[in-house]
Every structure is written in C-alpha cells, then in structure tokens.
Short mmCIF file of N, CA and C in Angstrom, two decimals:
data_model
loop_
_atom_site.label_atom_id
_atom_site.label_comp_id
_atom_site.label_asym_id
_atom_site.label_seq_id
_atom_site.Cartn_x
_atom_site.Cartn_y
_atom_site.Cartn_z
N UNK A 1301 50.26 -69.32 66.67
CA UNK A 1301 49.50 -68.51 65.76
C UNK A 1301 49.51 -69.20 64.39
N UNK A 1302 48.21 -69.14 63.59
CA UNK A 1302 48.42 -69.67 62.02
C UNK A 1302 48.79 -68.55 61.43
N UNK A 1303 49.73 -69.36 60.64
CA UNK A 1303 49.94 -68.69 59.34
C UNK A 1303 48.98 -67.57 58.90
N UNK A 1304 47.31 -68.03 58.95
CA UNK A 1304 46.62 -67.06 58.26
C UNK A 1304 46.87 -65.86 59.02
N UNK A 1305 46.86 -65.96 60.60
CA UNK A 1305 46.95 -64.94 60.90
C UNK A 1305 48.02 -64.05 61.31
N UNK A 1306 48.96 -64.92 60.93
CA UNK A 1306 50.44 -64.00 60.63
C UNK A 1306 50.30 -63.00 59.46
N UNK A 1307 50.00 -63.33 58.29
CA UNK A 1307 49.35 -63.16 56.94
C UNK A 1307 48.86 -61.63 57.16
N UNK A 1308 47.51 -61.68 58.17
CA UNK A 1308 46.57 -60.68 58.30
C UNK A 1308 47.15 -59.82 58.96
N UNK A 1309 48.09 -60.38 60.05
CA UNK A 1309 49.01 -59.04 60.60
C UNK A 1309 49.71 -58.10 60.17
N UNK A 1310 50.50 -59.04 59.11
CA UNK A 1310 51.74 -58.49 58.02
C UNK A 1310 50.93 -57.28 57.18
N UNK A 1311 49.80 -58.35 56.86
CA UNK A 1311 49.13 -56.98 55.94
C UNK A 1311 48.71 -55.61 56.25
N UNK A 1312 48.40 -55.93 57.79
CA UNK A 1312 48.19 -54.85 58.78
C UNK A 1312 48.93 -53.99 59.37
N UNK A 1313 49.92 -54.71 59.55
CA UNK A 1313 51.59 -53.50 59.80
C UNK A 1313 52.05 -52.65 59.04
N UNK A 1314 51.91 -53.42 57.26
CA UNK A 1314 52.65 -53.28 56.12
C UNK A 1314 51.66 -51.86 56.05
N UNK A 1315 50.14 -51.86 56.48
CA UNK A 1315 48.99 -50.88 55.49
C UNK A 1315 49.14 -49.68 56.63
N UNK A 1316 49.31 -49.95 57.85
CA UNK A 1316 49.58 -48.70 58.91
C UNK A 1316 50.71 -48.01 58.59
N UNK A 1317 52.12 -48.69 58.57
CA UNK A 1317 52.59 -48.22 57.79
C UNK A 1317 53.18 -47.44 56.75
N UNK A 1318 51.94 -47.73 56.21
CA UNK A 1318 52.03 -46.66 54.58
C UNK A 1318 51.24 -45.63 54.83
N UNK A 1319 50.38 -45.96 55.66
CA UNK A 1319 49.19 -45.04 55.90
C UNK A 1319 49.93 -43.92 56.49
N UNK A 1320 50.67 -43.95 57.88
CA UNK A 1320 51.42 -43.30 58.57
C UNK A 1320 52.95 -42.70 57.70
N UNK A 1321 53.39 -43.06 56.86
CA UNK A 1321 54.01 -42.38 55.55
C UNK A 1321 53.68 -41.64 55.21
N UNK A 1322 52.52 -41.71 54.61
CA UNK A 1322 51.78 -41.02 53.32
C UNK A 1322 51.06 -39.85 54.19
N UNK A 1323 50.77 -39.80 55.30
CA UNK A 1323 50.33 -39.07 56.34
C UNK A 1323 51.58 -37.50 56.46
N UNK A 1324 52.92 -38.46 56.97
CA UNK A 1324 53.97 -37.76 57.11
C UNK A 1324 54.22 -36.98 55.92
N UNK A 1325 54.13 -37.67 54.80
CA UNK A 1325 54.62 -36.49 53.57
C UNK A 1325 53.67 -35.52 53.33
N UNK A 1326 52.18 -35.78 53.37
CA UNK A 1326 51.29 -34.65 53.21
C UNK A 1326 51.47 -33.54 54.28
N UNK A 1327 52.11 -34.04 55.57
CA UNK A 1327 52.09 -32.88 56.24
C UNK A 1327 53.61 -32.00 55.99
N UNK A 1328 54.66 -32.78 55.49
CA UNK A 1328 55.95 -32.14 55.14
C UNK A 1328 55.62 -31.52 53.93
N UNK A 1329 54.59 -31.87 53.40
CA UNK A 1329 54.74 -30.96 51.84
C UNK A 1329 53.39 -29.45 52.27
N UNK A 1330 52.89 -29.69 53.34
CA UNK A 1330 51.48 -28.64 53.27
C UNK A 1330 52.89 -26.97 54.00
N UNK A 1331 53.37 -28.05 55.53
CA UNK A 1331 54.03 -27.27 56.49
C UNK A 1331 55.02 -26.51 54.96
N UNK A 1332 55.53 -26.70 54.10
CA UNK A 1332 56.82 -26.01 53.62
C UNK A 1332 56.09 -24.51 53.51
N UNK A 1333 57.10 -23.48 53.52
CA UNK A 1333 57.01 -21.93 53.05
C UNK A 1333 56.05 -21.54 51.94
N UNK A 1334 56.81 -22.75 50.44
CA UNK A 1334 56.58 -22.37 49.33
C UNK A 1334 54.56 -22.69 49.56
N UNK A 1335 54.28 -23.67 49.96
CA UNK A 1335 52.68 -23.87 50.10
C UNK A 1335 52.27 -22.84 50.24
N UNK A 1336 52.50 -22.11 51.62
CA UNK A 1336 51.79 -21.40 51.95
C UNK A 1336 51.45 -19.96 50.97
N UNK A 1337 52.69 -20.08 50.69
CA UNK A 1337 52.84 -18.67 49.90
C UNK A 1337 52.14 -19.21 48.66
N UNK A 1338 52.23 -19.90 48.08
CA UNK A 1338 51.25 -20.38 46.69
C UNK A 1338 49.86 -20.75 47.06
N UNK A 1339 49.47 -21.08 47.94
CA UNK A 1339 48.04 -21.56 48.01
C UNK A 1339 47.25 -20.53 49.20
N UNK A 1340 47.95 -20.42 49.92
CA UNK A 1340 47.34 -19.96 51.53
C UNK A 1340 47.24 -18.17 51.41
N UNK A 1341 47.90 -17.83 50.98
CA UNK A 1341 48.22 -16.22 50.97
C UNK A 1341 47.48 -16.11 49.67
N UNK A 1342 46.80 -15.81 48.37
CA UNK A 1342 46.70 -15.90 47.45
C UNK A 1342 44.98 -16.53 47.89
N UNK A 1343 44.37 -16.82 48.35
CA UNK A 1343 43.19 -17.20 48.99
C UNK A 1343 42.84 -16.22 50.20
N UNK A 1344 43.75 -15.86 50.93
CA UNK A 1344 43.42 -14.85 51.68
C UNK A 1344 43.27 -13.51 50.98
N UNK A 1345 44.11 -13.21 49.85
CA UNK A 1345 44.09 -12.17 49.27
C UNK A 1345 42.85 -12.15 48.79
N UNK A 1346 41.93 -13.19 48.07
CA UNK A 1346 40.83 -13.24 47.48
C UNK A 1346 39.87 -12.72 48.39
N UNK A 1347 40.31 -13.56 49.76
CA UNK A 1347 39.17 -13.22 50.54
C UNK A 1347 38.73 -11.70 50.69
N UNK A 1348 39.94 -11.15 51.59
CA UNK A 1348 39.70 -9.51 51.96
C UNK A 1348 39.68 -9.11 50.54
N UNK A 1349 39.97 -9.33 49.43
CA UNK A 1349 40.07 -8.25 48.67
C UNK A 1349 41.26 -7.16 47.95
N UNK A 1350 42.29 -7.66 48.93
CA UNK A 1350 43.49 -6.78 49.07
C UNK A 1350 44.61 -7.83 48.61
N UNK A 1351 45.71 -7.10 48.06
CA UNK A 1351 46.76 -7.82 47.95
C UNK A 1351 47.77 -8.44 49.20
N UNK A 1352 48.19 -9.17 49.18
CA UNK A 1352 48.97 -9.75 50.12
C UNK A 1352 50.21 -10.71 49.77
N UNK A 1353 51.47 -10.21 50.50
CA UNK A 1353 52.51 -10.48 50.01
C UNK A 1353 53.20 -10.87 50.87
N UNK A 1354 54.51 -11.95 51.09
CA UNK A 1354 55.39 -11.91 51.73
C UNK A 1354 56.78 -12.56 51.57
N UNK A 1355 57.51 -12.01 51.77
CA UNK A 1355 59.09 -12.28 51.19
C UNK A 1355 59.50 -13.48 51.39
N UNK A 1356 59.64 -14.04 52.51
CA UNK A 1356 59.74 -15.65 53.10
C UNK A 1356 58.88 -15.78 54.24
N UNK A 1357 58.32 -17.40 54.24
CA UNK A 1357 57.61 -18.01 55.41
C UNK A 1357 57.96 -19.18 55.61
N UNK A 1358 57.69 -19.40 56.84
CA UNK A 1358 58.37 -20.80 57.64
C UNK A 1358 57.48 -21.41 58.48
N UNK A 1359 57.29 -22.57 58.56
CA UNK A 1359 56.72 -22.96 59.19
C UNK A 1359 56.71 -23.92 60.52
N UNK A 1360 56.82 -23.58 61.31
CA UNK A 1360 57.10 -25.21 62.40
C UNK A 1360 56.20 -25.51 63.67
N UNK A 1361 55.76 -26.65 63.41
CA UNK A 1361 55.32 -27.54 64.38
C UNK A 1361 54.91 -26.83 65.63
N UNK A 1362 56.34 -26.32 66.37
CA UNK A 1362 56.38 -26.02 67.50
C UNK A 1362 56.40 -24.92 68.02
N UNK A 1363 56.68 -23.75 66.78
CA UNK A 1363 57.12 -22.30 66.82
C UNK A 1363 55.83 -22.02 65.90
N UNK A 1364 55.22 -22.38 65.33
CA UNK A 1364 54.29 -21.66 64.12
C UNK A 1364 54.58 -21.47 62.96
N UNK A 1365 53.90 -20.39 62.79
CA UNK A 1365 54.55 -19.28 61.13
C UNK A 1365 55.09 -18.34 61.35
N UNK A 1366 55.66 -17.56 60.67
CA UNK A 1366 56.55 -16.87 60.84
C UNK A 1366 56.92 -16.05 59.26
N UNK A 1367 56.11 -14.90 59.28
CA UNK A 1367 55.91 -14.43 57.60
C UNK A 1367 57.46 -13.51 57.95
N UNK A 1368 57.97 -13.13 56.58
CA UNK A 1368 59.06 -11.98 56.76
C UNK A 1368 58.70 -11.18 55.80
N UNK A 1369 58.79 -9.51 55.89
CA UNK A 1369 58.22 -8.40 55.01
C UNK A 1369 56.65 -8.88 54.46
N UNK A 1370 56.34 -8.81 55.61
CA UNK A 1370 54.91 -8.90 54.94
C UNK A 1370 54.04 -7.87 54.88
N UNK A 1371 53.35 -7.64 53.61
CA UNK A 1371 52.42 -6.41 53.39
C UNK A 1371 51.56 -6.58 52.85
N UNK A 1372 49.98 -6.11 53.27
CA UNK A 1372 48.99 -6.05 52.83
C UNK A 1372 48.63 -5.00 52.21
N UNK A 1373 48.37 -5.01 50.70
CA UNK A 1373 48.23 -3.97 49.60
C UNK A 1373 49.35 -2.57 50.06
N UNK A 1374 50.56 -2.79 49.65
CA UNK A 1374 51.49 -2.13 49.79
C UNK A 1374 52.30 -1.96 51.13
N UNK A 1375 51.21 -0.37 51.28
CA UNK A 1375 51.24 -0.04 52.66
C UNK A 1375 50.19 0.15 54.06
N UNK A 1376 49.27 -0.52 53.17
CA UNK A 1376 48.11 -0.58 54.38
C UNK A 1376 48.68 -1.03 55.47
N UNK A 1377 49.31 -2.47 55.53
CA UNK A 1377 49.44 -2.92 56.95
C UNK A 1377 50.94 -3.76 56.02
N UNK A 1378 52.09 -3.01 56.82
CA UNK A 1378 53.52 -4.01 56.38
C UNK A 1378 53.96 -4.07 57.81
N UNK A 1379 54.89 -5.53 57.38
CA UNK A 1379 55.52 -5.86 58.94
C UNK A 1379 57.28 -6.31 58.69
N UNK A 1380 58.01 -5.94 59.40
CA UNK A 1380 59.31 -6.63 58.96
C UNK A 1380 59.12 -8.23 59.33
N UNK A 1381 59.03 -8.52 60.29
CA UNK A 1381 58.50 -9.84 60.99
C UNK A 1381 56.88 -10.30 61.45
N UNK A 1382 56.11 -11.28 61.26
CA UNK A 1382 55.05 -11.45 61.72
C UNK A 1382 54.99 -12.85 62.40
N UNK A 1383 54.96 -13.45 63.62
CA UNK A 1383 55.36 -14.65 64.50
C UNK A 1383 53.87 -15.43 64.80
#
C-alpha cells in the first residue's frame, strides 16, 4: 500500500471516529432525565395547553421512560409511576 493511501485511511478512521463520538454524546446528553424535563415536557405542555409536571425521569435504551409523580394540570390526570 502507498503511503498516500495509508494517509487517506488514517484520515478516514480518525473522521468515523469522531463522527461516532460526537454521535454517542448527543445521544447521552438528549437520553438524560434533566432534557427531557427541560425541553420535552414544557413543549408538550405548550402543545395541549395544560400544565405538565414530573418529579423525576429516566431514560433507557432498553426499558424506555419512566416519569415519577407525574401530573397533568394538577389533578386532571396524576400518576405515581408512568413506564
């Protein structure tokens, strides 16, 4: 193999890589609790109209979401757990 195309590989490993990094952190920073609850809930609220709240959320891969005390405008619709 030449050099050049050792070169073009390196650059190509090095850029997948980063690509596949930078991939991984956007999805470790979207999946956290605090996202959801700052961006995701707070957009839904806009949507319906209604307030919407929830004490802690979690998120995983393999299990889902998972809201805790969650309530929509008080007492319209509250849940101790929502899976």
């Amino acid at each position: 193999m030449t050099k050049k195309k050792k070169k073009i590989l390196k650059i190509a490993g090095i850029s997948a890589g980063a690509i596949a990094a930078l991939i991984l952190l956007i999805f470790l920073y979207i999946s956290r609790g605090g996202f959801i609850d700052s961006q995701v809930l707070p957009r839904v609220a806009d949507f319906i109209g209604l307030p919407v709240e929830s004490e802690d959320t979690s998120f995983s891969v393999f299990g889902g979401i998972e809201f805790t005390n969650f309530k929509v405008d008080n007492d319209l619709l509250a849940a101790d757990t929502i899976k």
